[in-house]
PDB file of C-alpha atoms and ligand atoms in Angstrom:
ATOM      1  CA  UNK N   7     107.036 108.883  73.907  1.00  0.00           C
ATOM      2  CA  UNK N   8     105.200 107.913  77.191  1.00  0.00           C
ATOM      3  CA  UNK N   9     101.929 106.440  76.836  1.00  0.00           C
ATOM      4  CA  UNK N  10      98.784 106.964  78.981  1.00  0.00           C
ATOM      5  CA  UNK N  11      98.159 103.703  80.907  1.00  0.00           C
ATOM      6  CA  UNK N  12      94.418 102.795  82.617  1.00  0.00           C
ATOM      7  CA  UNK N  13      96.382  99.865  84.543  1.00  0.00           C
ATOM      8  CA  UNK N  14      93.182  97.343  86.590  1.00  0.00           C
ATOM      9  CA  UNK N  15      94.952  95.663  89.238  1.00  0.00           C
ATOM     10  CA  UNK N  16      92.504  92.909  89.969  1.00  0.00           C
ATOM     11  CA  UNK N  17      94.301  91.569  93.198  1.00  0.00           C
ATOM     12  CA  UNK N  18      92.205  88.495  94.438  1.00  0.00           C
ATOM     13  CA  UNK N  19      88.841  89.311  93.379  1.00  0.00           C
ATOM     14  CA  UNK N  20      86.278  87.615  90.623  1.00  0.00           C
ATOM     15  CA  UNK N  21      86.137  83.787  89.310  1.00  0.00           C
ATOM     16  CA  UNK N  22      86.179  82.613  85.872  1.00  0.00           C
ATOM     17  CA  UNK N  23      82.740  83.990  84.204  1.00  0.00           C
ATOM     18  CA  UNK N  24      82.848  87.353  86.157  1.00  0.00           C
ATOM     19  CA  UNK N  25      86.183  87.958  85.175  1.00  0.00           C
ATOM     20  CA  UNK N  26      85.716  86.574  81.572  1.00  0.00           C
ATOM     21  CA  UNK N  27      82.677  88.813  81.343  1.00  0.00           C
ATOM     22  CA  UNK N  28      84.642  92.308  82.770  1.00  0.00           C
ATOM     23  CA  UNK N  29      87.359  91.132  80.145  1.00  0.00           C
ATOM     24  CA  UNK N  30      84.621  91.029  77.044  1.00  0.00           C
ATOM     25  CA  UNK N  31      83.290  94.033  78.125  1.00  0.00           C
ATOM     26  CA  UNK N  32      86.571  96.060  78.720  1.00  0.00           C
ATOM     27  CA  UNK N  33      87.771  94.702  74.733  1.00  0.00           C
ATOM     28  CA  UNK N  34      84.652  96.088  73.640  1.00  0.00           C
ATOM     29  CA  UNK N  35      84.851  99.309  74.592  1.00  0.00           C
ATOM     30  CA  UNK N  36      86.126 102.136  71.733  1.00  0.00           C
ATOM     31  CA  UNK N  37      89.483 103.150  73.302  1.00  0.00           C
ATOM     32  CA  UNK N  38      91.043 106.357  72.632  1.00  0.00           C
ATOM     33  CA  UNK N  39      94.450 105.605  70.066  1.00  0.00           C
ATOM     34  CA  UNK N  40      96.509 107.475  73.282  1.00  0.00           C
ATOM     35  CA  UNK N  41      95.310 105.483  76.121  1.00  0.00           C
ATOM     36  CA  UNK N  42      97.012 101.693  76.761  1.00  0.00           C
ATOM     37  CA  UNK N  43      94.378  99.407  79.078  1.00  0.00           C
ATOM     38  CA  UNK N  44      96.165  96.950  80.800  1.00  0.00           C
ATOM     39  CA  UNK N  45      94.474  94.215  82.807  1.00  0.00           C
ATOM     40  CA  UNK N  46      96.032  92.738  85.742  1.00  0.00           C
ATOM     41  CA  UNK N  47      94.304  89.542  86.250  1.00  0.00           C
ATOM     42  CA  UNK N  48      94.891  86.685  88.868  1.00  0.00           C
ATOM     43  CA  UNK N  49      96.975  84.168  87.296  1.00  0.00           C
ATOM     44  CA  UNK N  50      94.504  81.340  86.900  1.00  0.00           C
ATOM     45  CA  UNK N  51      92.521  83.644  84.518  1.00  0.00           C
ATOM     46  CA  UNK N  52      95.521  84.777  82.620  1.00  0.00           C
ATOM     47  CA  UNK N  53      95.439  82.693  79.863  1.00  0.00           C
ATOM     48  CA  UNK N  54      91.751  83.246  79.670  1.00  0.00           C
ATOM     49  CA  UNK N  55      92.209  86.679  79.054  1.00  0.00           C
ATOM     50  CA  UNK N  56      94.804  86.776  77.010  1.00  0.00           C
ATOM     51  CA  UNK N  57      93.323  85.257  74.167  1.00  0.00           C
ATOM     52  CA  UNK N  58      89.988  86.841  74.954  1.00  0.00           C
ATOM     53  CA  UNK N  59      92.012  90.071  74.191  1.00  0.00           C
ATOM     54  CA  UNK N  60      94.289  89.027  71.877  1.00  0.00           C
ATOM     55  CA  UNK N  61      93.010  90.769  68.793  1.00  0.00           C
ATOM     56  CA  UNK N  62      92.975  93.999  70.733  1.00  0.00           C
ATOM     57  CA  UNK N  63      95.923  96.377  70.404  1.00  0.00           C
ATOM     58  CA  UNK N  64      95.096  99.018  73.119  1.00  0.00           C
ATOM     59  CA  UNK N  65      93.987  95.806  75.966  1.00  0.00           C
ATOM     60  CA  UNK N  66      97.338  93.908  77.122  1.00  0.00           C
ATOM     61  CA  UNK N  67      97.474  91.648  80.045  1.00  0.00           C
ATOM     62  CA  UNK N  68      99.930  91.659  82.791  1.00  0.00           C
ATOM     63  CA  UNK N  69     100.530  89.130  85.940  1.00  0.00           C
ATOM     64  CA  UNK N  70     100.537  90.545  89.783  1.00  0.00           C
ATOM     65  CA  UNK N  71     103.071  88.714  90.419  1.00  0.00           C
ATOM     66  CA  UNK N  72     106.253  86.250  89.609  1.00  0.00           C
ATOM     67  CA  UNK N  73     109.150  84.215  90.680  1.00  0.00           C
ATOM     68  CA  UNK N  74     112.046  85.597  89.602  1.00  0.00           C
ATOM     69  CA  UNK N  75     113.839  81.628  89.035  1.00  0.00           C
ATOM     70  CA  UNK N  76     112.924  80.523  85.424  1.00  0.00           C
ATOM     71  CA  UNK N  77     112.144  77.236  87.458  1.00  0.00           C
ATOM     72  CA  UNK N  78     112.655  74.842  89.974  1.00  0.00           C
ATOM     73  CA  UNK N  79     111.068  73.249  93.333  1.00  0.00           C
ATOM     74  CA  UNK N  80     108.644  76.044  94.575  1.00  0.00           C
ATOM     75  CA  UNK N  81     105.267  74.818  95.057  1.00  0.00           C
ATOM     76  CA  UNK N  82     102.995  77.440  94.264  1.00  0.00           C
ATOM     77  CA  UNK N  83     104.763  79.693  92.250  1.00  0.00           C
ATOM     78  CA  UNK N  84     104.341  81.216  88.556  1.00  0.00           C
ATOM     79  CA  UNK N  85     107.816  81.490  86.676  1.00  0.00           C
ATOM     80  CA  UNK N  86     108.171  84.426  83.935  1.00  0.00           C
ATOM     81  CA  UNK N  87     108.403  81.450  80.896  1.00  0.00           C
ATOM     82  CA  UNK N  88     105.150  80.032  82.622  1.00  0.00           C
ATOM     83  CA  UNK N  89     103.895  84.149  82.025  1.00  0.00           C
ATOM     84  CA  UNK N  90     105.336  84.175  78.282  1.00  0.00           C
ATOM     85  CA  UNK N  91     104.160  80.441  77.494  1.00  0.00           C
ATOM     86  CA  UNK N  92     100.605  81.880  77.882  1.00  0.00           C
ATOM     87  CA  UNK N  93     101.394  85.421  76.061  1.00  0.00           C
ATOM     88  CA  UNK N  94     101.499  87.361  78.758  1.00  0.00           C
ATOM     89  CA  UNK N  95     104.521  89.784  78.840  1.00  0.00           C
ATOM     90  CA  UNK N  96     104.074  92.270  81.530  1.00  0.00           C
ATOM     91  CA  UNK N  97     103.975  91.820  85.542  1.00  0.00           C
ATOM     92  CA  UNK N  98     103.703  93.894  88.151  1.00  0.00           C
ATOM     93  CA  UNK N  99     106.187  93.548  90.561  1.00  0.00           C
ATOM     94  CA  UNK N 100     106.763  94.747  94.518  1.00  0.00           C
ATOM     95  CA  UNK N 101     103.108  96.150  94.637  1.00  0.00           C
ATOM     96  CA  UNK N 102     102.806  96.704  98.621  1.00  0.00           C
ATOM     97  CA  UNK N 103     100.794  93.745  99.567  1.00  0.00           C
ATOM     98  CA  UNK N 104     103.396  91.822  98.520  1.00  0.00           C
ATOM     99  CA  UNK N 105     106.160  93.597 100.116  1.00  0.00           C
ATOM    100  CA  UNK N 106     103.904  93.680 103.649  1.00  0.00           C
ATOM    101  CA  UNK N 107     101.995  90.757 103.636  1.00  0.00           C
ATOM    102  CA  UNK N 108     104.405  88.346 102.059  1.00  0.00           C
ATOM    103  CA  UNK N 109     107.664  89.930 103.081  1.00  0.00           C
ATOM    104  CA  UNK N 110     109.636  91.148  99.688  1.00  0.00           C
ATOM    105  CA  UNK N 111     111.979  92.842 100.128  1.00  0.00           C
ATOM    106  CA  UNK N 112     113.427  95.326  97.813  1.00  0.00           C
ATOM    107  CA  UNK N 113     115.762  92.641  97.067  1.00  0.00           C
ATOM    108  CA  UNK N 114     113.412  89.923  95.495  1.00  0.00           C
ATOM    109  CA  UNK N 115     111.988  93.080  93.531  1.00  0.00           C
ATOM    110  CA  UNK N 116     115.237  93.775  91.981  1.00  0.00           C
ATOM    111  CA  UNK N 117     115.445  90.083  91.245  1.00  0.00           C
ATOM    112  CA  UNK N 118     112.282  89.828  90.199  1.00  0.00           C
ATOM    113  CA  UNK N 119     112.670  93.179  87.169  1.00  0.00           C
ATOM    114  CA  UNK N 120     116.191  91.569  86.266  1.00  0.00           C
ATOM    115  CA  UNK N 121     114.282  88.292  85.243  1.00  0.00           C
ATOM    116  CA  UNK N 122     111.515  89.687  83.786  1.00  0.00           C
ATOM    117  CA  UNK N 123     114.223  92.013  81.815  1.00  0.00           C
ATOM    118  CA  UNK N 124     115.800  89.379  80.559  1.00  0.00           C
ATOM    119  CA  UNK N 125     113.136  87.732  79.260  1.00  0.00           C
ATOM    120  CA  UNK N 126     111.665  90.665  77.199  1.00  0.00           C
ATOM    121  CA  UNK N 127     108.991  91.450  79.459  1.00  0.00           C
ATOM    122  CA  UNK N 128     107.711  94.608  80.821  1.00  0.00           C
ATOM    123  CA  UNK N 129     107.895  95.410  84.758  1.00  0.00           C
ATOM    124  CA  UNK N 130     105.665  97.456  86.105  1.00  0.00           C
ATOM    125  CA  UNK N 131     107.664  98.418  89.055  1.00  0.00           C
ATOM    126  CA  UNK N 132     105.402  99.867  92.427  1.00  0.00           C
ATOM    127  CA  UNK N 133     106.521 101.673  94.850  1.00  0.00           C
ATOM    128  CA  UNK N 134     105.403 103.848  97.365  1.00  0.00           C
ATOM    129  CA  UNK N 135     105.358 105.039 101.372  1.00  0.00           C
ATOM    130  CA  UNK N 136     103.096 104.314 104.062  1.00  0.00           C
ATOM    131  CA  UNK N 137     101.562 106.569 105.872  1.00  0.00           C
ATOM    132  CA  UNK N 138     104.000 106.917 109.007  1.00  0.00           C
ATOM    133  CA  UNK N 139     106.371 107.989 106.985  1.00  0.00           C
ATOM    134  CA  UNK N 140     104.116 110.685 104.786  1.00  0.00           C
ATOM    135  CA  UNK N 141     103.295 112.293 108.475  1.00  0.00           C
ATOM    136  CA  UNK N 142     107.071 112.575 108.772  1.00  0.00           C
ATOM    137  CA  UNK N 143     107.575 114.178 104.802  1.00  0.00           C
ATOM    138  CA  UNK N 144     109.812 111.265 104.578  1.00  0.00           C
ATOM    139  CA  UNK N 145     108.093 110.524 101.730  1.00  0.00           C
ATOM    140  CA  UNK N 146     110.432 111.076  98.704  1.00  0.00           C
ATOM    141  CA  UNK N 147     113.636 109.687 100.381  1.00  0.00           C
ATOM    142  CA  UNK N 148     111.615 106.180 100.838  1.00  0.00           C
ATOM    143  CA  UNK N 149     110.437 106.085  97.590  1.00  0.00           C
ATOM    144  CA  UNK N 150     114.082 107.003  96.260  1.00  0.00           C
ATOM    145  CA  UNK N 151     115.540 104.018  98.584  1.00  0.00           C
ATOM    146  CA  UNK N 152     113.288 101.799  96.746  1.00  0.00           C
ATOM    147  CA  UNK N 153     114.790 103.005  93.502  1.00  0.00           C
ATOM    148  CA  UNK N 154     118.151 102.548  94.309  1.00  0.00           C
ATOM    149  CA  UNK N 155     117.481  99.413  95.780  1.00  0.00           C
ATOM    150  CA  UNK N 156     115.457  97.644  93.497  1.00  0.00           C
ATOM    151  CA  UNK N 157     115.820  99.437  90.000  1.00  0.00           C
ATOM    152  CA  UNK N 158     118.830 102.194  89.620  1.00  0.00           C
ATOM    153  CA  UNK N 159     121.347  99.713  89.040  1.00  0.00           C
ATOM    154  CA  UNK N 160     119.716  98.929  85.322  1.00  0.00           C
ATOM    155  CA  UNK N 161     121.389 100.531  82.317  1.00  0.00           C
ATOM    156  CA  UNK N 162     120.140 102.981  79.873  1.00  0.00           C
ATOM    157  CA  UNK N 163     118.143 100.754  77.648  1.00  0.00           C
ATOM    158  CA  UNK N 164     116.797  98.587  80.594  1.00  0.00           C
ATOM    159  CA  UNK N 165     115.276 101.591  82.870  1.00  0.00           C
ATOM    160  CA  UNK N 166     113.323 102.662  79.405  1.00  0.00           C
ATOM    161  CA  UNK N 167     111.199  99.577  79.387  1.00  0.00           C
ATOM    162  CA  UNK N 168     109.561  99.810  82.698  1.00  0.00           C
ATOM    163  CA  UNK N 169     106.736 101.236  84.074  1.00  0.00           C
ATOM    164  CA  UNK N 170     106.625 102.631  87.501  1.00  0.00           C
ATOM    165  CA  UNK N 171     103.688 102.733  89.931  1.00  0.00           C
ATOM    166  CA  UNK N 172     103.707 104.927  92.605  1.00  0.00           C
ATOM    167  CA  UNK N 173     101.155 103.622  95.171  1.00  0.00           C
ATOM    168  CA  UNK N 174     101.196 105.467  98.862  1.00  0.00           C
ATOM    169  CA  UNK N 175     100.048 103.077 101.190  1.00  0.00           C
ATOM    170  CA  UNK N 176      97.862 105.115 102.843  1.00  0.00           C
ATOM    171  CA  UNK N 177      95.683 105.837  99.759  1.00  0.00           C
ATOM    172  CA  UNK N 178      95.353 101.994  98.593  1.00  0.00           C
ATOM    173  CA  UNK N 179      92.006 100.794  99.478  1.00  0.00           C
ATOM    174  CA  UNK N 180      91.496 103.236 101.800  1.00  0.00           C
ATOM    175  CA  UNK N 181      88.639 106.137  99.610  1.00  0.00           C
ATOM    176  CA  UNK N 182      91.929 108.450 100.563  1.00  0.00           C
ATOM    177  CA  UNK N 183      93.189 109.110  97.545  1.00  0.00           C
ATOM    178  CA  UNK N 184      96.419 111.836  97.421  1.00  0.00           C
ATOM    179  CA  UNK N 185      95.265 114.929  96.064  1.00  0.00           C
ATOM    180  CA  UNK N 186      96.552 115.202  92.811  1.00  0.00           C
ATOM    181  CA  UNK N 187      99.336 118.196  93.443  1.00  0.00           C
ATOM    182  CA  UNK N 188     100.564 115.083  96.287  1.00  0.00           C
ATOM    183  CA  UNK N 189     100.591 112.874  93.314  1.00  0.00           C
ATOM    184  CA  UNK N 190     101.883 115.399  90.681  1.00  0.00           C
ATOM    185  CA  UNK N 191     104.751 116.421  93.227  1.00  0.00           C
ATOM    186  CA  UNK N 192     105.709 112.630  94.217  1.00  0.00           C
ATOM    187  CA  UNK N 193     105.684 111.852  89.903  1.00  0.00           C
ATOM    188  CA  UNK N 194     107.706 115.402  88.987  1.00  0.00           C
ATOM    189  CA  UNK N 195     110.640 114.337  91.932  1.00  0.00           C
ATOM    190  CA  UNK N 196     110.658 110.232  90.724  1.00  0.00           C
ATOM    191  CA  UNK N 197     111.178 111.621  87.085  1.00  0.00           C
ATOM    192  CA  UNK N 198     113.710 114.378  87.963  1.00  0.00           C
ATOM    193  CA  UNK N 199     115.346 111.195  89.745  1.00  0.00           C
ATOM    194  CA  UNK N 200     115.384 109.264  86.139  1.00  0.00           C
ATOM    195  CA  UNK N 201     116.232 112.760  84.941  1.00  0.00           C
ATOM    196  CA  UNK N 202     119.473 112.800  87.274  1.00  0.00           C
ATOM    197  CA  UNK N 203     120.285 109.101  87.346  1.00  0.00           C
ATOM    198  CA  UNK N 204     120.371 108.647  83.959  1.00  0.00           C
ATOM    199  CA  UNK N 205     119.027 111.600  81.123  1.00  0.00           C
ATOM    200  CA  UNK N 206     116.130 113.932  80.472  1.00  0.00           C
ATOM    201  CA  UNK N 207     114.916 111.926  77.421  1.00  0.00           C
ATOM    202  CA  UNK N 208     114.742 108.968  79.332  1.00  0.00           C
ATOM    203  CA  UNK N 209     112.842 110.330  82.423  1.00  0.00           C
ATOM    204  CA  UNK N 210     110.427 112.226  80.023  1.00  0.00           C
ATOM    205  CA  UNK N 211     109.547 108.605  78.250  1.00  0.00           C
ATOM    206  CA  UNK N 212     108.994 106.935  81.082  1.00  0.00           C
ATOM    207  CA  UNK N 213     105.303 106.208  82.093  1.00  0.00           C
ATOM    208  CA  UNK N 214     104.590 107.020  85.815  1.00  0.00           C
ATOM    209  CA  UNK N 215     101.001 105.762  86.836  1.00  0.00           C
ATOM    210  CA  UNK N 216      99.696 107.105  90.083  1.00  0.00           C
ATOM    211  CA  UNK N 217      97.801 104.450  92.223  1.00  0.00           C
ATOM    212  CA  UNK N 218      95.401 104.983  95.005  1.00  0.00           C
ATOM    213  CA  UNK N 219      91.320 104.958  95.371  1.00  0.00           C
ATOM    214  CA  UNK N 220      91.706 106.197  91.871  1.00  0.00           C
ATOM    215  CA  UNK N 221      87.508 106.255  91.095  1.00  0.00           C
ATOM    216  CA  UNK N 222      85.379 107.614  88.171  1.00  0.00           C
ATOM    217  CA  UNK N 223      85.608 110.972  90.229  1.00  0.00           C
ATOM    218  CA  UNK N 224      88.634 111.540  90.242  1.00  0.00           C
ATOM    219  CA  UNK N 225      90.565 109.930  87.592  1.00  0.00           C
ATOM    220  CA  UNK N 226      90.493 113.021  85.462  1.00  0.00           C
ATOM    221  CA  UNK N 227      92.344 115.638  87.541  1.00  0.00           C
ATOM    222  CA  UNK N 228      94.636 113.280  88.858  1.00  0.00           C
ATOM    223  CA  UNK N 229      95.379 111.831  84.662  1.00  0.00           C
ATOM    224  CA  UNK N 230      95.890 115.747  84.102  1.00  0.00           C
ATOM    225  CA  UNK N 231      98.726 116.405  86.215  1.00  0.00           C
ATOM    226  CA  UNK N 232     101.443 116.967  83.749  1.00  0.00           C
ATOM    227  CA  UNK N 233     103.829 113.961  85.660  1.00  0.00           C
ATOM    228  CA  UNK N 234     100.494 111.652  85.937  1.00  0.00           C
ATOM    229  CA  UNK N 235     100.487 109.503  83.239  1.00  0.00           C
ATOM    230  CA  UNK N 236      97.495 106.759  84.441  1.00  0.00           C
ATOM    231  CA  UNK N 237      96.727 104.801  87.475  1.00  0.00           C
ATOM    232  CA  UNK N 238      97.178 101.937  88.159  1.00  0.00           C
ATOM    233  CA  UNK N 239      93.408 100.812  89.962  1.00  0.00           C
ATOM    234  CA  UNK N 240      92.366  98.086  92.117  1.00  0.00           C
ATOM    235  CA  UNK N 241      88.672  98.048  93.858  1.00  0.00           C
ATOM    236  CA  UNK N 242      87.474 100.641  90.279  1.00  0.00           C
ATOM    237  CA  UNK N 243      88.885  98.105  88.069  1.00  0.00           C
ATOM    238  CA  UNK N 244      86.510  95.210  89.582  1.00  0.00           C
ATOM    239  CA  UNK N 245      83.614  96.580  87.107  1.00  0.00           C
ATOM    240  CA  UNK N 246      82.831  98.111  83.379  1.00  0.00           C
ATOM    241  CA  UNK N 247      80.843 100.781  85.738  1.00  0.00           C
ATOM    242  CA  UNK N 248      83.983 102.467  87.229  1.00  0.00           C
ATOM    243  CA  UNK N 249      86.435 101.429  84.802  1.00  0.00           C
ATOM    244  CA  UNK N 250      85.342 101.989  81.599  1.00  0.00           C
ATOM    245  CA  UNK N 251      85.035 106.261  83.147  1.00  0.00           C
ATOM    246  CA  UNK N 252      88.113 105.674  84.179  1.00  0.00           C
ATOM    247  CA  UNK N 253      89.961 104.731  80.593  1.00  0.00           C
ATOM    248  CA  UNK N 254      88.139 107.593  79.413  1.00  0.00           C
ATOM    249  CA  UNK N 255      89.578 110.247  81.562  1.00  0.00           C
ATOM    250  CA  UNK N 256      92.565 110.649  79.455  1.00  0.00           C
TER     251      UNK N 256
HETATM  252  P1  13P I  18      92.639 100.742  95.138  1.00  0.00           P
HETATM  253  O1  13P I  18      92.395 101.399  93.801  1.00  0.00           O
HETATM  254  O2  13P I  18      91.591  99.735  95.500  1.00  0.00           O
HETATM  255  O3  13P I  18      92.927 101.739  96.204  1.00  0.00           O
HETATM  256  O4  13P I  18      93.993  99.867  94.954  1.00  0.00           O
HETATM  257  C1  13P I  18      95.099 100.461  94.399  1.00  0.00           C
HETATM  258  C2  13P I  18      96.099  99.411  94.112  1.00  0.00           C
HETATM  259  O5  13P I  18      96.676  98.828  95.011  1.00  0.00           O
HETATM  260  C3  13P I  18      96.346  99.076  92.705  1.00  0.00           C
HETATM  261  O6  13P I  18      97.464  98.246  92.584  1.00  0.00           O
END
């Protein structure tokens, strides 16, 4: 069955003792049984966190990024055994500051979920349009290009162990979060898209986390939307304040 997901998407924010300190304070927190908290730390912190968290079941920590080569000459990169050497087995991949500010291209995302794939680990796959094209309604033909292109050639068994994200552009960062029949419409076509592509079953056990300004405010309608199954949160996620409300919307 799908799970509920509070995803924190750190980006580039905190150093070692501020992020240490939201990590302590996020594992000791009493977290519902049907809520998953996943941290997405910077990758210097990583190991850090992971064993900071390590006796906690419902706290996992994923990467914001990989390589998808298990290795090789390219300075500044983070392979997926680097990731599993340290414990860590899920990533997000193709979140949109990556795709816009450093150029990947659905391409490098499909690379990137094969690799991870193969290696047992979880992808949590983001997509999402910006906001040109949601003033055009060209919204759910983007976000299906970025299926096809980066994540409907899996198989059965492959599609099952992802997580998708769908971020709009427009919302991330911006206070303008969709309103959650926007984000209960976008989730009910990407799962009738599962549905088609592959089976019911499958599309109804996949966990679709919305992503977007998600706050303390709003978390809870948006979580309710029967297709909503989390968020995945970046500037809420920076503090115990707005997160910890936000794991508890469920
Ligand atoms: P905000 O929650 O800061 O809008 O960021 C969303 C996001 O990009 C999470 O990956």
């Amino acid at each position: 069955m799908r799970r509920n997901i509070a995803a924190g998407n750190w980006k580039m924010n905190l150093t070692l003792k501020s992020a240490n300190e939201l990590a302590v304070s996020i594992n000791n927190l009493e977290i519902n049984d049907n809520v998953d908290v996943i941290l997405g730390a910077p990758s210097v912190f990583l190991a850090n966190i992971v064993e900071l968290t390590k006796d906690n079941k419902r706290v996992n920590v994923a990467a914001q990024n990989c390589h998808q080569a298990e290795k090789g000459a390219f300075t500044g990169e983070i392979s997926i055994p680097m990731l599993a050497s340290i414990g860590v087995n899920q990533v997000i991949v193709g979140h949109s500051e990556r795709r816009e500010i450093f150029n990947e291209s659905d391409q490098d995302i499909k690379e990137k979920v094969d690799a991870l794939l193969l290696n047992n680990m979880t992808p949590i796959f983001c997509c999402g349009e910006p906001l040109m094209i949601r003033e055009a309604s060209g919204q759910n033909d983007y976000v299906k290009k970025q299926f096809e292109n980066s994540i409907f050639h899996l198989g059965e068994n492959e599609i099952q162990k992802l997580i998708i994200a769908y971020e709009p552009i427009w919302a991330i960062g911006t206070g303008k979060t969709a309103s959650p029949e926007q984000a209960q419409d976008m989730h009910a076509f990407l799962r009738q898209l599962i549905s088609d592509k592959y089976n019911h079953d499958i599309a109804e056990n996949i966990s679709i986390l919305y992503g977007g300004s998600v706050k303390p405010a709003n978390a809870k309608e948006l979580f309710s939307q029967d297709d909503v199954d989390g968020g995945l949160v970046g500037g809420a996620s920076l503090s115990l304040e707005n997160f910890g409300p936000i794991i508890e919307a469920f």
